[in-house]
Short mmCIF file of C-alpha atoms and ligand atoms in Angstrom, two decimals:
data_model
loop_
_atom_site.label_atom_id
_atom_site.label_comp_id
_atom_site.label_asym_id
_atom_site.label_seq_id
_atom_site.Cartn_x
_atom_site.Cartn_y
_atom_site.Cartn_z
CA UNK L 67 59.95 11.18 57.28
CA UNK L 68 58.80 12.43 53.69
CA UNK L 69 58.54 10.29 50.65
CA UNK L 70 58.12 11.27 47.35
CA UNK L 71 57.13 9.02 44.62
CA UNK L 72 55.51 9.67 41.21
CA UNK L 73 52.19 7.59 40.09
CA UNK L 74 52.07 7.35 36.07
CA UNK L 75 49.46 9.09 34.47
CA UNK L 76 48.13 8.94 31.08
CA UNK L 77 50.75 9.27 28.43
CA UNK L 78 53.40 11.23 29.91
CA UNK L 79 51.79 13.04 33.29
CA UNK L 80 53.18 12.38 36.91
CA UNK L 81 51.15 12.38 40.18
CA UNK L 82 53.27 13.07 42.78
CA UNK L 83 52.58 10.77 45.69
CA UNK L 84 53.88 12.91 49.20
CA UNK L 85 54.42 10.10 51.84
CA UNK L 86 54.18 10.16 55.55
CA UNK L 87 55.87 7.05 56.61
CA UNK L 88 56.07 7.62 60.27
CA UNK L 89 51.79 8.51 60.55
CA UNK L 90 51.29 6.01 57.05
CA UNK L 91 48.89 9.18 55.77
CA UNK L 92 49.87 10.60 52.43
CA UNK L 93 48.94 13.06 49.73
CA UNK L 94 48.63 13.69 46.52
CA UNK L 95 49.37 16.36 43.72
CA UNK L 96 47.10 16.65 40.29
CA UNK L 97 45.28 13.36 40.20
CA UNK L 98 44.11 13.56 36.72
CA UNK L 99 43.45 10.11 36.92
CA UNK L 100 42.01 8.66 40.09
CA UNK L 101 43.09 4.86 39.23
CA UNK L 102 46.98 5.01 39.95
CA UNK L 103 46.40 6.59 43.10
CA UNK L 104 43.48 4.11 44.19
CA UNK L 105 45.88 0.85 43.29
CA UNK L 106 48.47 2.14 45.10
CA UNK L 107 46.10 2.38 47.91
CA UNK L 108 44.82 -0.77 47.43
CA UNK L 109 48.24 -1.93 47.89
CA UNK L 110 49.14 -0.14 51.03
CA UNK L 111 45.70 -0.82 53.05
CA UNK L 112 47.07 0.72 56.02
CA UNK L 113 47.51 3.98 54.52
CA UNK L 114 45.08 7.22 54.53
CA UNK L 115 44.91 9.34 52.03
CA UNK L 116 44.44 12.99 53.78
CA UNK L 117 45.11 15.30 50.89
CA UNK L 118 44.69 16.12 47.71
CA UNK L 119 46.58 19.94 46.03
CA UNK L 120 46.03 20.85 42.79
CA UNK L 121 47.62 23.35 40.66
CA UNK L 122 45.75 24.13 38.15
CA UNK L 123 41.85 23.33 36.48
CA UNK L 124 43.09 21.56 33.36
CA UNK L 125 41.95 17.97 33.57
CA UNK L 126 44.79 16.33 33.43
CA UNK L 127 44.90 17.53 36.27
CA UNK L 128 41.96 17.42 38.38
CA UNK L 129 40.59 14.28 35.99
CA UNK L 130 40.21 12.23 39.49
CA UNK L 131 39.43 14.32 42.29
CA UNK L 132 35.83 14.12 42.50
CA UNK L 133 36.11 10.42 42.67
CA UNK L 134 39.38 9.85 45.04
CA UNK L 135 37.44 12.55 47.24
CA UNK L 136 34.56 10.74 47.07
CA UNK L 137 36.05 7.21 48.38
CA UNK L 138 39.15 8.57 50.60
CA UNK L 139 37.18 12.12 52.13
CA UNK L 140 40.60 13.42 51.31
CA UNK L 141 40.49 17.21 52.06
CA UNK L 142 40.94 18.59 48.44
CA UNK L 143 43.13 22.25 48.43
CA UNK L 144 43.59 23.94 44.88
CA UNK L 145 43.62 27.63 43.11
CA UNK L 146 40.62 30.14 44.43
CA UNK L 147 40.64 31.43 40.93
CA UNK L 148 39.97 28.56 39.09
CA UNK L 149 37.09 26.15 38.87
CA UNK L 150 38.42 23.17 40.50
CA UNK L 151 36.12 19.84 41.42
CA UNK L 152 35.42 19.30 45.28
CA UNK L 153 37.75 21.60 46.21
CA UNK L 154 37.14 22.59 50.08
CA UNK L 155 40.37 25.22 50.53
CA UNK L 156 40.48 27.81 47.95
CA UNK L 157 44.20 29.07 48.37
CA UNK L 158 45.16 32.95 47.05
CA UNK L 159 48.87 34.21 46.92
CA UNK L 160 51.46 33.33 49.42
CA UNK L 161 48.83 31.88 51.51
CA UNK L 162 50.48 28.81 53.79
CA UNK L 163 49.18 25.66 54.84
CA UNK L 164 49.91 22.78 56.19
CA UNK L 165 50.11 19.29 54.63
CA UNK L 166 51.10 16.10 56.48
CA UNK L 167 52.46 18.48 59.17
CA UNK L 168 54.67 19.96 56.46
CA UNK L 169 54.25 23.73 55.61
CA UNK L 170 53.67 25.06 52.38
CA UNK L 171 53.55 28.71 50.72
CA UNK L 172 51.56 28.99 47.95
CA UNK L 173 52.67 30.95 44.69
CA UNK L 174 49.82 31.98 42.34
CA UNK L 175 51.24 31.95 38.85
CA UNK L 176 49.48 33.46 35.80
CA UNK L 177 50.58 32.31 32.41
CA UNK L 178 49.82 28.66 31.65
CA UNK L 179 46.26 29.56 33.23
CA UNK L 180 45.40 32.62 34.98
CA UNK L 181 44.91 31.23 38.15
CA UNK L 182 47.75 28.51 38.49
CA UNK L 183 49.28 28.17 41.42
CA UNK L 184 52.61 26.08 42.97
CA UNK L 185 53.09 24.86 46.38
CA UNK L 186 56.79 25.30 48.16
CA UNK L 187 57.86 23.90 51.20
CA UNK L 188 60.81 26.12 52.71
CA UNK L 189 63.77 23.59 54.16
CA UNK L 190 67.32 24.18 54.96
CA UNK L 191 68.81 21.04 52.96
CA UNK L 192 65.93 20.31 50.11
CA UNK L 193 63.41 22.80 49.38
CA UNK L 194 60.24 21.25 47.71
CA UNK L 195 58.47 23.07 44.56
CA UNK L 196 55.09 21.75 43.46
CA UNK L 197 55.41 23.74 39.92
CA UNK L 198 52.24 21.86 38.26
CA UNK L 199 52.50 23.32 34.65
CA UNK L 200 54.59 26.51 35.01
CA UNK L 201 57.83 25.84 35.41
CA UNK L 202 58.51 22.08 33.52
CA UNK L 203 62.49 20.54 33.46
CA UNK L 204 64.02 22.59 30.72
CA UNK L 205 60.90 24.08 29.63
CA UNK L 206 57.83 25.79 30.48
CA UNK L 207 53.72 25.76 30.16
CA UNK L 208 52.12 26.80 27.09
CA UNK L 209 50.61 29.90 27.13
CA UNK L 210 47.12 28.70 27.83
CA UNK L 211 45.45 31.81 29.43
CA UNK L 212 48.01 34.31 30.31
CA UNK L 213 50.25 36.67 28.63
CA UNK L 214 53.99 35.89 28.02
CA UNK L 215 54.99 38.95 30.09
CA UNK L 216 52.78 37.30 33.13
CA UNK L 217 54.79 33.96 32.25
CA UNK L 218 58.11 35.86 32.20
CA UNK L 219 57.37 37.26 36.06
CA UNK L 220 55.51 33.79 37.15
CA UNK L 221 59.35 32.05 36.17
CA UNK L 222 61.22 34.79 37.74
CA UNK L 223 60.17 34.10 41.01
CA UNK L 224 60.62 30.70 40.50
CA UNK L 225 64.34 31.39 39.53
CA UNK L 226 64.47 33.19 43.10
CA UNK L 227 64.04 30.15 45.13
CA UNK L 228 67.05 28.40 46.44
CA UNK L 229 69.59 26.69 44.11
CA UNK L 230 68.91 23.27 45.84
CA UNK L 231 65.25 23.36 45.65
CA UNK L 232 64.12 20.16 44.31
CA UNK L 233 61.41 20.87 41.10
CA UNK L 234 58.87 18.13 40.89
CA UNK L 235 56.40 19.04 37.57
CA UNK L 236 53.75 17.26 36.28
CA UNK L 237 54.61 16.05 33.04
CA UNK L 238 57.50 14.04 31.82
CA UNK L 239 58.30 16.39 28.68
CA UNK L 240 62.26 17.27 29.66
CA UNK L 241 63.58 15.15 26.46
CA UNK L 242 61.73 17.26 24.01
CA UNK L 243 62.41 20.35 26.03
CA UNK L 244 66.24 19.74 26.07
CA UNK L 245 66.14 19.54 22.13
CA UNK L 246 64.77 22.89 22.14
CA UNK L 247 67.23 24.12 24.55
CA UNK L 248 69.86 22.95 22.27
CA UNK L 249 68.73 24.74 19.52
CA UNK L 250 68.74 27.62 21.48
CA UNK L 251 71.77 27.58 23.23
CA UNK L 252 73.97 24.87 20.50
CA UNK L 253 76.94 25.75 22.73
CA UNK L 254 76.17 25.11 26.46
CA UNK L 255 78.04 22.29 27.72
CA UNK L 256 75.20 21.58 30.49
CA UNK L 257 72.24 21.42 28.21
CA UNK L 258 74.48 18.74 26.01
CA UNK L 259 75.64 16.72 29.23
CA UNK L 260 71.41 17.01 30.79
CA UNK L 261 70.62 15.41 26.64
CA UNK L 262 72.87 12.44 27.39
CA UNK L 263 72.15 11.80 31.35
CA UNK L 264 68.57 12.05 30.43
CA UNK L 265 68.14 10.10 27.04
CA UNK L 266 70.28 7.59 29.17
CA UNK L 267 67.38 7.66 32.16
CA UNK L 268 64.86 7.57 29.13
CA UNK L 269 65.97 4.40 27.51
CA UNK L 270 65.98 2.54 30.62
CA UNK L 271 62.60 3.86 31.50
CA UNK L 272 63.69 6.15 34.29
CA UNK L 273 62.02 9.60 35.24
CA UNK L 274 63.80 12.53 34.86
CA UNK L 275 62.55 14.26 37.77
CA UNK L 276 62.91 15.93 39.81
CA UNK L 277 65.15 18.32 38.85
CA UNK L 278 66.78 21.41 41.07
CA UNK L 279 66.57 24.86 40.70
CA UNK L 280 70.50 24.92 39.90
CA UNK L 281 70.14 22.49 36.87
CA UNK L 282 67.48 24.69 35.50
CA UNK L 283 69.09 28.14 35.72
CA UNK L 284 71.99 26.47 33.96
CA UNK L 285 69.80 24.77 31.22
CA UNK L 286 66.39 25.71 30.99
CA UNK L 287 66.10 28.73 27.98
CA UNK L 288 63.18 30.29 29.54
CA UNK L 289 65.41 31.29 32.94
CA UNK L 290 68.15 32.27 30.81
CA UNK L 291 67.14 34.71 28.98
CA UNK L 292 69.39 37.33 30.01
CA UNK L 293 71.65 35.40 28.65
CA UNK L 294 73.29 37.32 25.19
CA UNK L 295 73.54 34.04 23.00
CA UNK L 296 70.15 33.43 24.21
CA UNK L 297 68.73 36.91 22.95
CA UNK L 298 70.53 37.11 20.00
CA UNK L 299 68.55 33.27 18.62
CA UNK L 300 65.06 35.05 19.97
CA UNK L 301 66.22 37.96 17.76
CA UNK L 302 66.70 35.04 14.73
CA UNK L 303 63.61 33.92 15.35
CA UNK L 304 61.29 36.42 15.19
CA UNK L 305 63.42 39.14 12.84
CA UNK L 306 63.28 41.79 15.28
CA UNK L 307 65.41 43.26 18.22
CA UNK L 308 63.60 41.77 21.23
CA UNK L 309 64.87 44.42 23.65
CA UNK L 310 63.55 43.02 26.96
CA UNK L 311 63.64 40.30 28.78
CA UNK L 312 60.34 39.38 28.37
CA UNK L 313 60.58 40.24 24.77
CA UNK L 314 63.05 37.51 24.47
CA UNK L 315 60.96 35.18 26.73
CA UNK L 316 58.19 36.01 24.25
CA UNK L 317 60.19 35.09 21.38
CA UNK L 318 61.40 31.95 22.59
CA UNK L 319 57.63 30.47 23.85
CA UNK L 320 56.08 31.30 20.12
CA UNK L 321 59.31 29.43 18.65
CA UNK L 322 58.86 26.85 21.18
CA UNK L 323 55.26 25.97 20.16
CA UNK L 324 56.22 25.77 16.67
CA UNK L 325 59.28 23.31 17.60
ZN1 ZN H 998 47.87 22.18 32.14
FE1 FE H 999 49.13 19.25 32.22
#
């Protein structure tokens, strides 16, 4: 049995604690901070810590590796393009692996960094996505490294995945996000319903993740821009006919930072 809980990190970043109640050995994803994971452990004696994925080399990220490496001899797995501290597997494109007996496909996703990459574990009732800093709850990653046409195809093949495949990112930014969203899309009834179910979760100090695949392709602007409402407010934005997809995508990210 698989459970998934998130460790608070800094101000607003989750580290998603992968539980393996039946063997008590679990895993971990982006420890930027090695002191949430280590009290938990210090909490659950019993338990082993056998892995540790990353998704990317920022250091909110990869913050406490080196040091939960160090005192656990967890096996550390994380992008082959990137710099990334202790790291013993250096994974490439749909490489899979095992992880607490569970296998995962690994997507390398340029755009936030060059060398980002998400972990997915296929399953017929809940399909798990690792997205790190690529694909966020009603947002995406800044544009860090990579273009926003390498962005645009990193999301797309996201979008692909199936509709029930549960999203757990790393930071807990879907509030802000949604207000965007609104602005973009002022008329879709889903982005208003996710404002109030999540401002509700917020108040009472509840995460807002994970979120599925469905929700997103129903209210996250950066998978809907196909959409003609959503085109036409790129087109606002930046005074010009944004006549491609990625265009629009384009559009929308440089609004986006200026939010
Ligand atoms: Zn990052
Ligand atoms: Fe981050």
């Amino acid at each position: 049995m698989l459970q998934i809980d998130a460790l608070p990190a800094f101000n607003d970043n989750y580290i998603w604690l992968l539980q393996d109640t039946t063997q008590k050995r679990c895993a971990v994803v982006d420890p930027g901070d090695a002191a949430p994971v280590l009290a938990w452990l210090k909490q659950h004696p019993d338990w082993v810590l056998s892995d540790i994925l990353v998704t990317h080399h920022h250091f909110d990220h990869v913050g406490g590796v080196e040091q939960l490496c160090n005192i656990t001899g967890a096996k550390v797995w994380g992008p082959a393009q990137e710099n990334i501290p202790a790291r013993q597997v250096a994974l490439n494109d749909n490489d899979h692996i095992t992880v607490l007996g569970l296998e995962f496909e690994v997507f390398v996703l340029p755009g936030h960094t060059l060398g980002h990459i998400a972990y997915y574990h296929a399953d017929a009732s809940t399909p798990l996505l690792f997205s790190g800093d690529t694909l966020f709850a009603a947002g995406c990653g800044r544009l860090f490294e990579g273009s926003p046409e390498q962005m645009y195809r990193s999301l797309n093949r996201l979008a692909v995945l199936p509709a029930q495949t549960a999203v757990y990112c790393t930071h807990e930014y879907t509030l802000s996000n949604l207000r965007f969203a609104h602005a973009v899309e002022p008329n879709n009834p889903d982005i208003a319903a996710r404002i109030a179910q999540v401002t509700a979760w917020r108040a009472e100090g509840t995460i807002s993740l994970p979120s599925s695949m469905a929700l997103e392709l129903r209210t996250n602007p950066f998978l809907r821009v196909n959409e003609t409402s959503v085109k036409e407010k790129a087109d606002e934005w930046n005074k010009q006919d944004n006549d491609s997809p990625s265009a629009v995508f384009a559009s929308l990210r440089s609004w986006k930072d200026k939010f």
